[in-house]
């Protein structure tokens, strides 16, 4: 994304890294000028590989520095530094075939050899679109008849994180049903007075409610690292987002308890859109201090989620449904929602 000699500002995205969780934007942490790129776009790299050198704007001479390590944790594969993400493969001669990792895997699944493909990407790179639009009728039945389906990189990464969570974290669960009518009425009244762009959705209301609750119960806002609990000052709520092609990510909304609706709602929608477009930032993957997941849109009434390590708690919400509710000795129909807490017994006990 950045070329040699180009100045950059602190917090600016300087590269796109393709991993099994999507394409991450790599940020720089100080004002600088780039000197030299040390790797080609599309090269498969190990974590910790030096990508480029730069010097700060105030330095008298060039000071080399390495780009930060690849930001994803708990991922079983090495990352790929790429915007188009082609990876070179030797053909036995001096010619190199450039193909993205996703395209290579798809070609293997379809039984298509690389010499059958014509790349339409940058510098002739073979893309996933090229593979899936290559006619190979003889191999299609074989794909459909495979009795065993290997997990995708995304599914393997989720499996590794959740297996670690269940293995290492002593979960306990608390669940309660909440009268949602007051919140629903407040939301309807507020939205009626706002423009369409300013209206709130249920999801952002739940995220805000969790953040405000954590101000009273700070033991759920932190991380368990190296056999110690690290309390976090900022309340950064991870929002579980299902991806259209399958899989799940939970990027962070920062300082949710301090944000007003005018900034929180646009940030919430932007985060979800970028998550589904695989354009999340490093900090959004790493900074969540608690996660909120909701399956209400799928009609699920209660959720008992698994903690995402190193966090120590996660909140699950079901759908808003109408149920019998006793009010001053009388039975009435009320709109209710079920909230479930999964927490780490090493940090809290659930008695407070």
Short mmCIF file of C-alpha atoms in Angstrom, two decimals:
data_model
loop_
_atom_site.label_atom_id
_atom_site.label_comp_id
_atom_site.label_asym_id
_atom_site.label_seq_id
_atom_site.Cartn_x
_atom_site.Cartn_y
_atom_site.Cartn_z
CA UNK A 1 0.00 0.00 0.00
CA UNK A 2 2.92 2.37 0.73
CA UNK A 3 5.83 2.99 -1.65
CA UNK A 4 9.48 3.89 -0.80
CA UNK A 5 9.95 7.59 -0.09
CA UNK A 6 6.32 8.10 0.82
CA UNK A 7 5.61 9.85 4.18
CA UNK A 8 3.04 8.30 6.52
CA UNK A 9 1.24 9.46 9.65
CA UNK A 10 0.85 7.64 12.96
CA UNK A 11 -2.12 5.26 12.80
CA UNK A 12 -2.13 5.14 8.98
CA UNK A 13 -2.54 1.76 7.27
CA UNK A 14 0.67 0.88 5.43
CA UNK A 15 0.08 -2.68 4.25
CA UNK A 16 -2.60 -5.31 3.78
CA UNK A 17 -1.89 -8.77 5.19
CA UNK A 18 -3.97 -11.75 4.12
CA UNK A 19 -4.44 -14.39 6.82
CA UNK A 20 -6.88 -17.20 7.37
CA UNK A 21 -9.16 -14.70 9.15
CA UNK A 22 -9.27 -12.24 6.29
CA UNK A 23 -7.29 -9.24 5.11
CA UNK A 24 -5.90 -7.08 7.92
CA UNK A 25 -4.71 -3.51 7.60
CA UNK A 26 -1.30 -3.04 9.25
CA UNK A 27 -0.93 0.31 11.01
CA UNK A 28 2.22 2.31 11.76
CA UNK A 29 2.72 3.70 15.25
CA UNK A 30 4.68 6.91 14.53
CA UNK A 31 5.12 9.52 11.79
CA UNK A 32 7.75 8.26 9.37
CA UNK A 33 9.08 8.06 5.82
CA UNK A 34 9.42 4.64 4.19
CA UNK A 35 12.88 3.75 2.87
CA UNK A 36 12.73 0.29 1.35
CA UNK A 37 10.34 -2.62 0.87
CA UNK A 38 12.13 -5.88 1.70
CA UNK A 39 9.62 -8.34 0.27
CA UNK A 40 7.49 -8.60 -2.83
CA UNK A 41 3.72 -8.30 -2.76
CA UNK A 42 2.19 -11.75 -2.68
CA UNK A 43 5.05 -13.54 -0.96
CA UNK A 44 4.20 -16.07 1.76
CA UNK A 45 6.02 -15.05 4.94
CA UNK A 46 6.65 -16.36 8.42
CA UNK A 47 5.52 -14.37 11.44
CA UNK A 48 8.26 -11.91 12.41
CA UNK A 49 9.64 -11.41 8.90
CA UNK A 50 10.91 -7.87 8.24
CA UNK A 51 8.65 -6.23 5.67
CA UNK A 52 10.23 -2.80 5.26
CA UNK A 53 12.52 -0.15 6.73
CA UNK A 54 11.64 3.44 7.54
CA UNK A 55 12.97 6.46 9.38
CA UNK A 56 11.12 8.96 11.52
CA UNK A 57 10.52 12.41 10.12
CA UNK A 58 12.57 14.03 12.88
CA UNK A 59 15.59 11.75 12.58
CA UNK A 60 18.79 13.13 11.05
CA UNK A 61 19.55 9.86 9.28
CA UNK A 62 17.68 6.81 8.24
CA UNK A 63 16.79 4.50 11.12
CA UNK A 64 15.78 1.02 10.18
CA UNK A 65 12.85 -0.57 11.90
CA UNK A 66 10.83 -3.63 11.37
CA UNK A 67 7.15 -3.76 10.73
CA UNK A 68 5.15 -5.19 13.63
CA UNK A 69 4.64 -8.91 13.77
CA UNK A 70 1.55 -10.28 12.09
CA UNK A 71 -1.29 -9.41 14.46
CA UNK A 72 -3.49 -12.50 14.46
CA UNK A 73 -3.14 -14.91 17.37
CA UNK A 74 -4.37 -18.44 17.71
CA UNK A 75 -4.13 -19.05 13.97
CA UNK A 76 -2.76 -22.35 12.68
CA UNK A 77 -1.29 -21.01 9.47
CA UNK A 78 1.43 -18.58 8.57
CA UNK A 79 0.13 -15.26 7.27
CA UNK A 80 0.43 -14.03 3.74
CA UNK A 81 1.44 -10.42 3.14
CA UNK A 82 -0.70 -9.33 0.26
CA UNK A 83 -3.24 -6.96 -1.10
CA UNK A 84 -3.93 -9.15 -4.10
CA UNK A 85 -2.13 -11.93 -2.18
CA UNK A 86 -0.52 -13.92 -5.01
CA UNK A 87 2.01 -16.53 -3.85
CA UNK A 88 4.81 -17.62 -6.17
CA UNK A 89 5.28 -21.24 -7.15
CA UNK A 90 8.18 -22.67 -9.06
CA UNK A 91 7.34 -24.43 -12.34
CA UNK A 92 10.67 -26.15 -12.62
CA UNK A 93 11.99 -23.40 -14.85
CA UNK A 94 12.71 -19.74 -14.27
CA UNK A 95 9.02 -18.84 -14.81
CA UNK A 96 6.94 -18.26 -11.68
CA UNK A 97 3.18 -18.66 -11.36
CA UNK A 98 1.56 -16.10 -9.07
CA UNK A 99 -1.60 -17.31 -7.35
CA UNK A 100 -3.36 -16.29 -4.15
CA UNK A 101 -3.50 -18.85 -1.31
CA UNK A 102 -7.30 -19.01 -1.48
CA UNK A 103 -7.17 -19.59 -5.22
CA UNK A 104 -4.52 -22.31 -4.81
CA UNK A 105 -6.64 -24.17 -2.25
CA UNK A 106 -9.75 -23.88 -4.42
CA UNK A 107 -7.85 -25.17 -7.45
CA UNK A 108 -6.72 -28.19 -5.44
CA UNK A 109 -10.31 -28.84 -4.32
CA UNK A 110 -11.54 -28.72 -7.92
CA UNK A 111 -8.65 -30.79 -9.24
CA UNK A 112 -7.52 -28.00 -11.56
CA UNK A 113 -3.82 -27.78 -12.41
CA UNK A 114 -2.23 -24.35 -12.47
CA UNK A 115 -1.27 -24.56 -16.14
CA UNK A 116 -5.00 -24.64 -16.97
CA UNK A 117 -5.49 -21.19 -15.48
CA UNK A 118 -5.07 -17.71 -16.91
CA UNK A 119 -4.56 -15.00 -14.30
CA UNK A 120 -6.44 -11.73 -14.48
CA UNK A 121 -5.00 -10.18 -11.31
CA UNK A 122 -2.10 -7.76 -10.90
CA UNK A 123 0.94 -8.83 -12.96
CA UNK A 124 -1.03 -11.83 -14.22
CA UNK A 125 -1.73 -13.25 -10.76
CA UNK A 126 -4.33 -16.02 -10.61
CA UNK A 127 -7.27 -15.06 -8.38
CA UNK A 128 -10.07 -17.05 -6.78
CA UNK A 129 -12.41 -15.69 -9.47
CA UNK A 130 -10.14 -17.13 -12.18
CA UNK A 131 -10.22 -20.58 -10.57
CA UNK A 132 -13.97 -20.72 -9.99
CA UNK A 133 -14.71 -19.58 -13.55
CA UNK A 134 -12.42 -22.12 -15.19
CA UNK A 135 -14.36 -24.85 -17.00
CA UNK A 136 -13.39 -28.22 -15.61
CA UNK A 137 -16.52 -30.44 -15.89
CA UNK A 138 -14.64 -33.68 -15.42
CA UNK A 139 -13.65 -32.78 -11.89
CA UNK A 140 -16.94 -31.29 -10.64
CA UNK A 141 -18.65 -34.60 -9.76
CA UNK A 142 -15.57 -35.66 -7.79
CA UNK A 143 -15.84 -32.57 -5.56
CA UNK A 144 -19.51 -33.27 -4.83
CA UNK A 145 -18.84 -36.93 -4.04
CA UNK A 146 -16.08 -36.37 -1.50
CA UNK A 147 -17.19 -38.09 1.73
CA UNK A 148 -14.87 -36.02 3.94
CA UNK A 149 -14.64 -32.23 3.89
CA UNK A 150 -11.50 -30.69 5.34
CA UNK A 151 -12.08 -27.61 7.51
CA UNK A 152 -11.36 -24.22 6.03
CA UNK A 153 -8.60 -22.13 7.56
CA UNK A 154 -11.25 -19.98 9.23
CA UNK A 155 -13.01 -22.99 10.73
CA UNK A 156 -9.69 -24.52 11.85
CA UNK A 157 -8.75 -21.25 13.57
CA UNK A 158 -12.11 -21.06 15.36
CA UNK A 159 -11.80 -24.70 16.39
CA UNK A 160 -8.32 -24.14 17.83
CA UNK A 161 -9.40 -21.08 19.85
CA UNK A 162 -12.59 -22.69 21.18
CA UNK A 163 -10.84 -25.96 22.03
CA UNK A 164 -8.21 -24.00 23.94
CA UNK A 165 -10.96 -22.09 25.74
CA UNK A 166 -12.83 -25.19 26.87
CA UNK A 167 -9.59 -26.94 27.80
CA UNK A 168 -7.97 -24.12 29.79
CA UNK A 169 -10.81 -21.92 31.08
CA UNK A 170 -13.09 -23.17 33.88
CA UNK A 171 -16.38 -21.76 32.61
CA UNK A 172 -19.41 -21.04 34.73
CA UNK A 173 -22.73 -19.79 33.38
CA UNK A 174 -25.42 -17.42 34.65
CA UNK A 175 -28.63 -16.71 32.77
CA UNK A 176 -31.63 -14.46 33.34
CA UNK A 177 -34.70 -13.29 31.44
CA UNK A 178 -35.13 -9.52 31.25
CA UNK A 179 -38.25 -7.47 30.64
CA UNK A 180 -37.22 -5.76 27.40
CA UNK A 181 -40.36 -3.64 27.03
CA UNK A 182 -38.89 -0.46 28.64
CA UNK A 183 -35.81 -0.59 26.39
CA UNK A 184 -37.92 -1.37 23.33
CA UNK A 185 -40.29 1.52 24.07
CA UNK A 186 -37.38 3.92 24.63
CA UNK A 187 -35.79 2.80 21.37
CA UNK A 188 -39.01 3.25 19.40
CA UNK A 189 -39.60 6.72 20.90
CA UNK A 190 -36.04 7.86 20.19
CA UNK A 191 -35.98 6.54 16.62
CA UNK A 192 -39.29 8.24 15.86
CA UNK A 193 -37.62 11.59 16.56
CA UNK A 194 -34.49 10.92 14.49
CA UNK A 195 -33.63 10.74 10.83
CA UNK A 196 -33.13 7.30 9.31
CA UNK A 197 -29.34 7.67 9.47
CA UNK A 198 -29.46 8.49 13.19
CA UNK A 199 -31.70 5.61 14.25
CA UNK A 200 -30.39 2.92 16.57
CA UNK A 201 -30.68 -0.86 16.22
CA UNK A 202 -31.08 -3.52 18.90
CA UNK A 203 -27.48 -4.67 18.54
CA UNK A 204 -25.88 -1.38 19.51
CA UNK A 205 -28.29 -1.08 22.45
CA UNK A 206 -27.12 -4.46 23.79
CA UNK A 207 -23.45 -3.56 23.35
CA UNK A 208 -23.93 -0.27 25.20
CA UNK A 209 -25.84 -2.00 28.01
CA UNK A 210 -23.01 -4.49 28.54
CA UNK A 211 -20.42 -1.69 28.64
CA UNK A 212 -22.39 0.25 31.25
CA UNK A 213 -22.85 -2.91 33.35
CA UNK A 214 -19.09 -3.52 33.33
CA UNK A 215 -18.59 -0.20 35.09
CA UNK A 216 -20.30 -1.84 38.08
CA UNK A 217 -18.71 -5.28 37.57
CA UNK A 218 -15.12 -4.58 36.43
CA UNK A 219 -13.95 -8.13 37.21
CA UNK A 220 -15.43 -9.23 33.88
CA UNK A 221 -13.47 -6.61 31.93
CA UNK A 222 -9.94 -7.93 31.50
CA UNK A 223 -7.68 -10.72 30.30
CA UNK A 224 -6.00 -13.80 31.78
CA UNK A 225 -2.38 -13.82 30.62
CA UNK A 226 0.55 -15.86 31.99
CA UNK A 227 -1.51 -17.22 34.90
CA UNK A 228 -2.48 -13.72 36.04
CA UNK A 229 -5.57 -11.57 35.68
CA UNK A 230 -4.96 -8.21 34.02
CA UNK A 231 -7.79 -5.75 34.63
CA UNK A 232 -8.46 -3.39 31.73
CA UNK A 233 -9.32 0.28 32.18
CA UNK A 234 -10.96 0.75 28.79
CA UNK A 235 -14.14 -1.17 28.00
CA UNK A 236 -13.60 -2.45 24.47
CA UNK A 237 -16.51 -4.68 23.50
CA UNK A 238 -15.91 -7.38 20.92
CA UNK A 239 -18.90 -7.76 18.60
CA UNK A 240 -19.39 -11.28 17.23
CA UNK A 241 -20.02 -11.00 13.47
CA UNK A 242 -20.97 -13.95 11.28
CA UNK A 243 -19.36 -13.86 7.85
CA UNK A 244 -21.34 -14.47 4.68
CA UNK A 245 -19.02 -17.25 3.51
CA UNK A 246 -19.06 -18.90 6.94
CA UNK A 247 -17.04 -18.39 10.08
CA UNK A 248 -17.02 -15.78 12.79
CA UNK A 249 -14.94 -12.81 13.94
CA UNK A 250 -15.32 -10.59 17.01
CA UNK A 251 -13.60 -7.22 16.44
CA UNK A 252 -13.60 -4.56 19.14
CA UNK A 253 -15.55 -1.36 19.53
CA UNK A 254 -13.29 0.85 21.63
CA UNK A 255 -14.32 2.67 24.82
CA UNK A 256 -18.00 1.86 24.33
CA UNK A 257 -19.04 3.15 27.76
CA UNK A 258 -17.65 6.61 26.98
CA UNK A 259 -19.17 7.00 23.51
CA UNK A 260 -22.37 8.89 22.77
CA UNK A 261 -25.00 7.41 20.46
CA UNK A 262 -24.01 9.83 17.69
CA UNK A 263 -20.56 8.22 17.41
CA UNK A 264 -21.30 4.70 18.64
CA UNK A 265 -23.98 3.80 16.10
CA UNK A 266 -21.91 4.73 13.00
CA UNK A 267 -18.88 2.97 14.49
CA UNK A 268 -20.98 -0.15 15.14
CA UNK A 269 -22.26 -0.32 11.56
CA UNK A 270 -18.84 0.47 10.10
CA UNK A 271 -17.22 -2.30 12.15
CA UNK A 272 -19.73 -4.91 10.97
CA UNK A 273 -19.42 -3.86 7.32
CA UNK A 274 -15.62 -3.95 7.39
CA UNK A 275 -15.62 -7.29 9.20
CA UNK A 276 -17.70 -8.85 6.43
CA UNK A 277 -15.46 -7.23 3.83
CA UNK A 278 -12.32 -8.61 5.58
CA UNK A 279 -10.93 -5.10 6.17
CA UNK A 280 -10.36 -5.07 9.92
CA UNK A 281 -7.47 -3.35 11.68
CA UNK A 282 -4.88 -4.97 13.91
CA UNK A 283 -6.16 -3.18 17.02
CA UNK A 284 -9.73 -4.30 16.38
CA UNK A 285 -8.66 -7.94 16.52
CA UNK A 286 -6.48 -7.57 19.60
CA UNK A 287 -8.14 -5.04 21.91
CA UNK A 288 -11.49 -6.57 22.92
CA UNK A 289 -11.81 -6.93 26.70
CA UNK A 290 -15.17 -8.76 26.61
CA UNK A 291 -17.34 -10.11 23.79
CA UNK A 292 -21.06 -9.82 23.05
CA UNK A 293 -22.82 -12.32 20.81
CA UNK A 294 -26.46 -12.31 19.76
CA UNK A 295 -28.39 -14.93 17.79
CA UNK A 296 -31.72 -13.19 18.05
CA UNK A 297 -32.02 -12.77 14.29
CA UNK A 298 -31.86 -16.57 13.93
CA UNK A 299 -34.75 -17.04 16.35
CA UNK A 300 -32.57 -18.48 19.13
CA UNK A 301 -34.04 -17.68 22.55
CA UNK A 302 -30.93 -18.28 24.68
CA UNK A 303 -27.21 -18.54 23.98
CA UNK A 304 -24.53 -20.16 26.15
CA UNK A 305 -21.33 -18.93 24.49
CA UNK A 306 -17.69 -19.93 24.89
CA UNK A 307 -15.17 -17.39 26.19
CA UNK A 308 -12.66 -16.13 23.64
CA UNK A 309 -9.20 -16.31 25.28
CA UNK A 310 -7.50 -14.40 26.80
CA UNK A 311 -10.75 -12.63 27.73
CA UNK A 312 -12.49 -13.74 30.93
CA UNK A 313 -16.17 -13.29 30.04
CA UNK A 314 -18.66 -13.25 27.18
CA UNK A 315 -22.34 -12.23 27.09
CA UNK A 316 -24.90 -13.98 24.88
CA UNK A 317 -28.33 -12.59 23.97
CA UNK A 318 -31.27 -14.43 22.44
CA UNK A 319 -34.19 -13.05 20.49
CA UNK A 320 -36.83 -10.69 21.88
CA UNK A 321 -39.99 -12.77 22.34
CA UNK A 322 -43.40 -12.37 23.95
CA UNK A 323 -43.82 -14.42 27.13
CA UNK A 324 -46.13 -14.51 30.18
CA UNK A 325 -44.94 -12.06 32.85
CA UNK A 326 -46.27 -11.52 36.35
CA UNK A 327 -46.83 -7.83 37.22
CA UNK A 328 -48.18 -7.04 40.71
CA UNK A 329 -49.78 -10.46 40.95
CA UNK A 330 -51.33 -10.31 37.49
CA UNK A 331 -50.28 -12.30 34.45
CA UNK A 332 -49.49 -10.17 31.41
CA UNK A 333 -47.78 -10.68 28.06
CA UNK A 334 -44.40 -8.93 27.93
CA UNK A 335 -41.57 -8.69 25.44
CA UNK A 336 -38.52 -10.31 27.07
CA UNK A 337 -34.93 -11.21 26.20
CA UNK A 338 -32.66 -13.83 27.75
CA UNK A 339 -29.09 -12.80 28.63
CA UNK A 340 -26.43 -15.39 29.49
CA UNK A 341 -23.01 -14.80 31.02
CA UNK A 342 -20.09 -17.19 30.57
CA UNK A 343 -17.24 -16.25 32.91
CA UNK A 344 -13.82 -17.53 33.97
CA UNK A 345 -13.93 -19.11 37.45
CA UNK A 346 -10.25 -18.23 37.96
CA UNK A 347 -11.23 -14.56 38.08
CA UNK A 348 -14.79 -14.40 39.42
CA UNK A 349 -17.33 -16.56 41.25
CA UNK A 350 -20.70 -15.19 40.21
CA UNK A 351 -21.82 -14.43 43.78
CA UNK A 352 -21.58 -10.63 43.66
#
